[in-house]
Coordinates of N, CA, C and O in Angstrom, one line a residue:
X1 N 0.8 -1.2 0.0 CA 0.0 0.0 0.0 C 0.9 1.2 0.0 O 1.8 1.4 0.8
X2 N 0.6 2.2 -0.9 CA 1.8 3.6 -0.8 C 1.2 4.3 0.3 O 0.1 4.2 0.8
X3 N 2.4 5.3 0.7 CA 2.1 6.3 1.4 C 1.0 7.1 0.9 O 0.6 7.1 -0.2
X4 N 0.6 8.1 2.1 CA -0.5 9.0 1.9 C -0.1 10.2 1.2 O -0.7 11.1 0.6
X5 N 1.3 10.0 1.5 CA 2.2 10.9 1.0 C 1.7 10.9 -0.9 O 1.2 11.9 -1.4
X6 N 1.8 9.9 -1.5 CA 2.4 10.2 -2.6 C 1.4 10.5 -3.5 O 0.5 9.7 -3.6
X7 N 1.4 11.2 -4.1 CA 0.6 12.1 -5.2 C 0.2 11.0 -6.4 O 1.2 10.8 -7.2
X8 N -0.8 10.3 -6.7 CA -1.6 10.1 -8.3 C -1.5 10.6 -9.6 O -2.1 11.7 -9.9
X9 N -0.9 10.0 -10.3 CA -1.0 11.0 -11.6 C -2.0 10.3 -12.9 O -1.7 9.2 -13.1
X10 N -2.8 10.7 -13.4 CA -3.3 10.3 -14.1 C -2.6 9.6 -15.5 O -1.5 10.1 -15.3
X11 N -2.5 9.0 -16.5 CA -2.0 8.2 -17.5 C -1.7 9.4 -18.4 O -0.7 9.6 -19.0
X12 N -2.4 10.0 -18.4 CA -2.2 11.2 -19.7 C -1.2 12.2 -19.1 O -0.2 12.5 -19.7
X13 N -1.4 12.5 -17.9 CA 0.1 13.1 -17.7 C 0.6 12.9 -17.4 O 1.2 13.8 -16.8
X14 N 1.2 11.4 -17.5 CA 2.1 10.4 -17.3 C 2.9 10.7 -18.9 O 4.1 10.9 -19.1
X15 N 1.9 10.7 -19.8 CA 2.1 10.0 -21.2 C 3.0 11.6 -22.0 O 3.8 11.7 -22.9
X16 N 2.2 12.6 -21.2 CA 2.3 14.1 -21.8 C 4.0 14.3 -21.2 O 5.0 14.5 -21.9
X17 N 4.1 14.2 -19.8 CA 6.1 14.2 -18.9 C 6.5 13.4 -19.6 O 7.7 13.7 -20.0
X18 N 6.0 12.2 -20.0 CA 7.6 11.7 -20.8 C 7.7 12.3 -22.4 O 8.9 12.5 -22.9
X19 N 6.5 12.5 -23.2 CA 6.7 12.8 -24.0 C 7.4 14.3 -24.5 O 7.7 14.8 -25.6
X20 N 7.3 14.9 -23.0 CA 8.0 16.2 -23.1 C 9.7 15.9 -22.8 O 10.6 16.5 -23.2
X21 N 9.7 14.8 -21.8 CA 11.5 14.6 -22.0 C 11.7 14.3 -23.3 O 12.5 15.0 -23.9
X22 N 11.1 13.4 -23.9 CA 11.5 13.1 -25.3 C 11.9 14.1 -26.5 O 12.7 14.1 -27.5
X23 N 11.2 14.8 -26.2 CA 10.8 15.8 -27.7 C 11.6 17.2 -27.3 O 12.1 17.8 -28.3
X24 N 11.8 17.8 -26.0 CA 12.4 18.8 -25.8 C 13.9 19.0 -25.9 O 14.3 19.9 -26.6
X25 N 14.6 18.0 -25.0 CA 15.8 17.6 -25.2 C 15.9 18.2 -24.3 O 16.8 19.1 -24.3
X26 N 15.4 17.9 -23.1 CA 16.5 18.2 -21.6 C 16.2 17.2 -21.1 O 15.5 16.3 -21.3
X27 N 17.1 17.6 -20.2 CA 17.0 16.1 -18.9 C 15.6 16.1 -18.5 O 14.8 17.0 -18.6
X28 N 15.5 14.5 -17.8 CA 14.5 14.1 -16.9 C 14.2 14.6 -16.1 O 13.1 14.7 -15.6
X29 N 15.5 15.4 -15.5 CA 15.3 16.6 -13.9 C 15.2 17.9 -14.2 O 14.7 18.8 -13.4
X30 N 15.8 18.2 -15.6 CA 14.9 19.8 -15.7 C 13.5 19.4 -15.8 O 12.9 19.9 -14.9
X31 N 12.7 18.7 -16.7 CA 11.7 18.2 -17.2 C 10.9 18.2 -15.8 O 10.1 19.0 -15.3
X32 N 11.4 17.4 -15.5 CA 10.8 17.2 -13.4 C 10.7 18.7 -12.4 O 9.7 19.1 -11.7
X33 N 11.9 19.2 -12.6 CA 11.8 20.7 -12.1 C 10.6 21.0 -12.5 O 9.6 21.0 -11.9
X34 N 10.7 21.5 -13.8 CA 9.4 22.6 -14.0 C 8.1 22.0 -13.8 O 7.3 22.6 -13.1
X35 N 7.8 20.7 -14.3 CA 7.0 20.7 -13.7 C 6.4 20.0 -12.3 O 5.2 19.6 -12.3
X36 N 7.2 20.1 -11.4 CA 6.9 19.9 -10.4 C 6.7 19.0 -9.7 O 5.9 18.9 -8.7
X37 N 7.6 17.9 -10.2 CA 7.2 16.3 -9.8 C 8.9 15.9 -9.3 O 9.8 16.6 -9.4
X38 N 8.8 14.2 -8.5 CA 10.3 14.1 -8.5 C 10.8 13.5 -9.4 O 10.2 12.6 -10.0
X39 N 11.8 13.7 -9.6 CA 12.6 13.3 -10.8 C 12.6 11.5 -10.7 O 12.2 10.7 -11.5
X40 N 13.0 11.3 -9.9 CA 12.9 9.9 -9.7 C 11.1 9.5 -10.3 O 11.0 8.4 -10.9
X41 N 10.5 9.9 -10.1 CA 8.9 9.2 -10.6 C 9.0 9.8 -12.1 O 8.4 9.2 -13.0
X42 N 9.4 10.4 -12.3 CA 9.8 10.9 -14.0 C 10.4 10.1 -14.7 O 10.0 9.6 -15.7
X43 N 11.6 9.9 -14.1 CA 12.7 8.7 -14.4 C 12.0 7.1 -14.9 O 12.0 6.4 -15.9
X44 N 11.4 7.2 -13.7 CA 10.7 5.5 -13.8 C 9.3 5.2 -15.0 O 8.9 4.1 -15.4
X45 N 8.9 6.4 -15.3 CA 7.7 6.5 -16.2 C 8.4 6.1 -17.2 O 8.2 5.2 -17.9
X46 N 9.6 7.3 -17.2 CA 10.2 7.1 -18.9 C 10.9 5.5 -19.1 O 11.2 5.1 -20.2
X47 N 11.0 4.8 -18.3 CA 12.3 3.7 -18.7 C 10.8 2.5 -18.2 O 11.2 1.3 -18.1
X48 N 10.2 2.6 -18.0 CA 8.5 2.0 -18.2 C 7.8 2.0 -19.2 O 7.1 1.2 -19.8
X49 N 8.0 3.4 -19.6 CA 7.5 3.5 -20.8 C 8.8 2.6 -22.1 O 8.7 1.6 -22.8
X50 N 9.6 3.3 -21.9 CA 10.2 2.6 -23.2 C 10.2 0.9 -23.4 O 9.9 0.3 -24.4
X51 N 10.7 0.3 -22.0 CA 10.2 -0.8 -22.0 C 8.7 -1.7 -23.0 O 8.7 -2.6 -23.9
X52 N 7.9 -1.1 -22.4 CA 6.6 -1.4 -22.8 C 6.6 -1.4 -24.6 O 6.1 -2.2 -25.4
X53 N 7.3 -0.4 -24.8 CA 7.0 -0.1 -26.4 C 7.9 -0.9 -27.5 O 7.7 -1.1 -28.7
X54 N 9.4 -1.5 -26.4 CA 10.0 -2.5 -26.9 C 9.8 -3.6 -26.9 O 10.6 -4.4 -27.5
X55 N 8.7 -4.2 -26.2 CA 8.0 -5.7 -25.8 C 6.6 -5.5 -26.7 O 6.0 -6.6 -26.7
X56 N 5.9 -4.4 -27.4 CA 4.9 -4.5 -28.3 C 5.1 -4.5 -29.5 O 5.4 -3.6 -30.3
X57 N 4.9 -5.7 -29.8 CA 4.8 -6.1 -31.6 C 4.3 -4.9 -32.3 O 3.5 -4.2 -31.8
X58 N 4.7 -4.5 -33.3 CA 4.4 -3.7 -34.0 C 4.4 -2.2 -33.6 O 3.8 -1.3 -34.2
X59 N 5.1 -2.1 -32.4 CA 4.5 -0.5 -31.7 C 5.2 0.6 -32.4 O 4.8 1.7 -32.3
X60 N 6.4 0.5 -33.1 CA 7.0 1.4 -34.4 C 6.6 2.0 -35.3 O 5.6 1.3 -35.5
X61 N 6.6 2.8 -36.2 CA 6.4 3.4 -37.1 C 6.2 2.8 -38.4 O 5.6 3.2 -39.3
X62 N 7.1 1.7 -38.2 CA 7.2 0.7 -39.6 C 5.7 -0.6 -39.2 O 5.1 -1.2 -40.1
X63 N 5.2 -0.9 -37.7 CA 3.9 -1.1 -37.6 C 2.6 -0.7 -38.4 O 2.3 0.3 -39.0
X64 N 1.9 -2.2 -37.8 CA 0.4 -1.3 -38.4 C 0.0 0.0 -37.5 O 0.1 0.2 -36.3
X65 N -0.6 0.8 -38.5 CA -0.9 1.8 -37.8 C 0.1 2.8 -37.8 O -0.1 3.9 -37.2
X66 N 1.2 2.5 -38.3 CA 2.4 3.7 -38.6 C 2.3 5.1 -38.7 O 3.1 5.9 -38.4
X67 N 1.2 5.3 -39.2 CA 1.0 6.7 -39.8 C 0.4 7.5 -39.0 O 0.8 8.6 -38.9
X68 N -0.7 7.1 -38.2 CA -1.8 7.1 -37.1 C -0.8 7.6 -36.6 O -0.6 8.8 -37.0
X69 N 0.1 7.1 -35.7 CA 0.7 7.4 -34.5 C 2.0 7.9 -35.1 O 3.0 7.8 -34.5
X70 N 2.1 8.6 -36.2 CA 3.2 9.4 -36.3 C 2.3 10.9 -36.0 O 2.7 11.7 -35.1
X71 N 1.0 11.1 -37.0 CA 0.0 12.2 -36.8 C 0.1 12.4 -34.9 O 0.0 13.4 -34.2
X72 N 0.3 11.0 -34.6 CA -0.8 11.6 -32.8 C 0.3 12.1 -32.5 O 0.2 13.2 -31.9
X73 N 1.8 11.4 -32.9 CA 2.4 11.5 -32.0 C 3.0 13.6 -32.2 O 2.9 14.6 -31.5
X74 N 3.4 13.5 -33.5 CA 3.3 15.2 -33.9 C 2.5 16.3 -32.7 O 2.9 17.3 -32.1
X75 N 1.3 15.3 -33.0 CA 0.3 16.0 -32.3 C 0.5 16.5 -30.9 O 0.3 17.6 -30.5
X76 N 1.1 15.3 -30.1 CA 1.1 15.3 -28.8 C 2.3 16.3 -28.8 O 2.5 17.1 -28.0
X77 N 3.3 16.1 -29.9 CA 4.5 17.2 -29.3 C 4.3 18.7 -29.1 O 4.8 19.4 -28.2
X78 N 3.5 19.2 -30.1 CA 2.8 20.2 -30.5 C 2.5 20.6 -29.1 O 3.1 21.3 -28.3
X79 N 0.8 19.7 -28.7 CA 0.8 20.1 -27.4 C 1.5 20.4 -26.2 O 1.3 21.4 -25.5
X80 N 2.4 19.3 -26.1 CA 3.2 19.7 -25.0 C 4.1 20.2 -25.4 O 4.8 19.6 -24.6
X81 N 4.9 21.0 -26.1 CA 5.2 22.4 -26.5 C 4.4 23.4 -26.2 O 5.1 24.4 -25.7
X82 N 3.0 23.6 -26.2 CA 2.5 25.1 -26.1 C 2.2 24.7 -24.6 O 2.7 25.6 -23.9
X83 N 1.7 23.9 -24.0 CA 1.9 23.5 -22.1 C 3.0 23.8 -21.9 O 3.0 24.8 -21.4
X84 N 3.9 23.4 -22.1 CA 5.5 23.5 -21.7 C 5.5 25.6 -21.6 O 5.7 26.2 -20.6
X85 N 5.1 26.1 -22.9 CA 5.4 27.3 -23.0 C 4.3 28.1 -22.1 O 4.5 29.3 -21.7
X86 N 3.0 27.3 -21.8 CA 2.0 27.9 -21.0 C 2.7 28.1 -19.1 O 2.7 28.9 -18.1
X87 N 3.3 27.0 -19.3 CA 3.8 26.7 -18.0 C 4.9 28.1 -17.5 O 5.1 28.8 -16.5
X88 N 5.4 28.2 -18.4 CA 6.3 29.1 -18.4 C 6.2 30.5 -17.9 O 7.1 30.9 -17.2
X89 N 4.9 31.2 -18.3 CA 4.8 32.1 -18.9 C 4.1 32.4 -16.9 O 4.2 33.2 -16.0
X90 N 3.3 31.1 -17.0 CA 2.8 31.2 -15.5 C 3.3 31.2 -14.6 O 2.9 31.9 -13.7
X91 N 4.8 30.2 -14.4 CA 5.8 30.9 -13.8 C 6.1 32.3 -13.4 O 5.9 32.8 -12.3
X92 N 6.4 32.6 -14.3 CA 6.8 34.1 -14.5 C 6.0 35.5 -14.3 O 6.4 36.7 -14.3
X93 N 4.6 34.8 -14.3 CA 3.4 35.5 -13.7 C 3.8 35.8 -12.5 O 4.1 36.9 -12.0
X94 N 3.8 34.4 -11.8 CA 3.8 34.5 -10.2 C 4.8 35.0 -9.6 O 4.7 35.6 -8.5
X95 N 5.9 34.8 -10.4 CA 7.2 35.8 -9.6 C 6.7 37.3 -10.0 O 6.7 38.0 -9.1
X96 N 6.4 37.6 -10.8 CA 6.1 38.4 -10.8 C 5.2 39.2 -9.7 O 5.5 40.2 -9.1
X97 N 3.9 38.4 -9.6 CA 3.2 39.3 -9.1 C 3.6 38.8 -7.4 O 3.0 39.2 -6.4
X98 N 4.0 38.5 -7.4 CA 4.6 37.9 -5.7 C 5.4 39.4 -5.5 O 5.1 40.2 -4.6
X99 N 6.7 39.7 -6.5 CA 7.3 41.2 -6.2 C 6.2 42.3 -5.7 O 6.1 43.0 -4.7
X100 N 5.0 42.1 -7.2 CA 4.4 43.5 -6.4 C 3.4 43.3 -5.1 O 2.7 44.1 -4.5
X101 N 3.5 41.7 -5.1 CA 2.4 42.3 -3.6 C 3.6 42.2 -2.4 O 3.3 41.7 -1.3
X102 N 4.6 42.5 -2.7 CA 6.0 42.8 -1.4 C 5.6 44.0 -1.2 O 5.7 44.4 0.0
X103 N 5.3 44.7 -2.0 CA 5.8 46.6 -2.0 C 4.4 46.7 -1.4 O 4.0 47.8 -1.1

């Protein structure tokens, strides 16, 4: 049974973190930084995930279905590019407005 401690992540943004280590090109721990998880449960998604996709028949691009999941996969980078850049921008909100409610 896990601790009460540890946070639930749903499959999709399971599927969305690794696909942003993938496609960005930083580490698992910048990746983890920003968005706010531990690197270590980042880590383990990604090397779970690749696993999985090397033990499914056909889960490649030269598979059935090749094309499908080249569109989704596009797709998905796209999004997590403009999240990545949403995240950002929110960041930078909050420091922000944290300065002016100092003064």
């Amino acid at each position: 049974m896990g601790s009460k401690y540890t946070k639930r992540y749903s499959d999709e943004y399971k599927r969305d973190a690794i696909e942003l280590v993938r496609s960005s090109g930083r580490t698992v721990t910048e990746v983890a930084r920003e968005l706010g998880i531990s690197s270590e449960s980042l880590r383990g998604w990604v090397k779970k995930d690749r696993s999985a996709q090397e033990t499914e028949p056909g889960a490649g691009p030269s598979g059935p279905g090749g094309d499908a999941r080249d569109e989704e996969l596009k797709r998905l980078r796209k999004l997590t590019a403009e999240q990545a850049k949403t995240i950002e921008i929110l960041k930078e909100a909050t420091a922000f407005f944290a300065k002016e409610s100092d003064r």
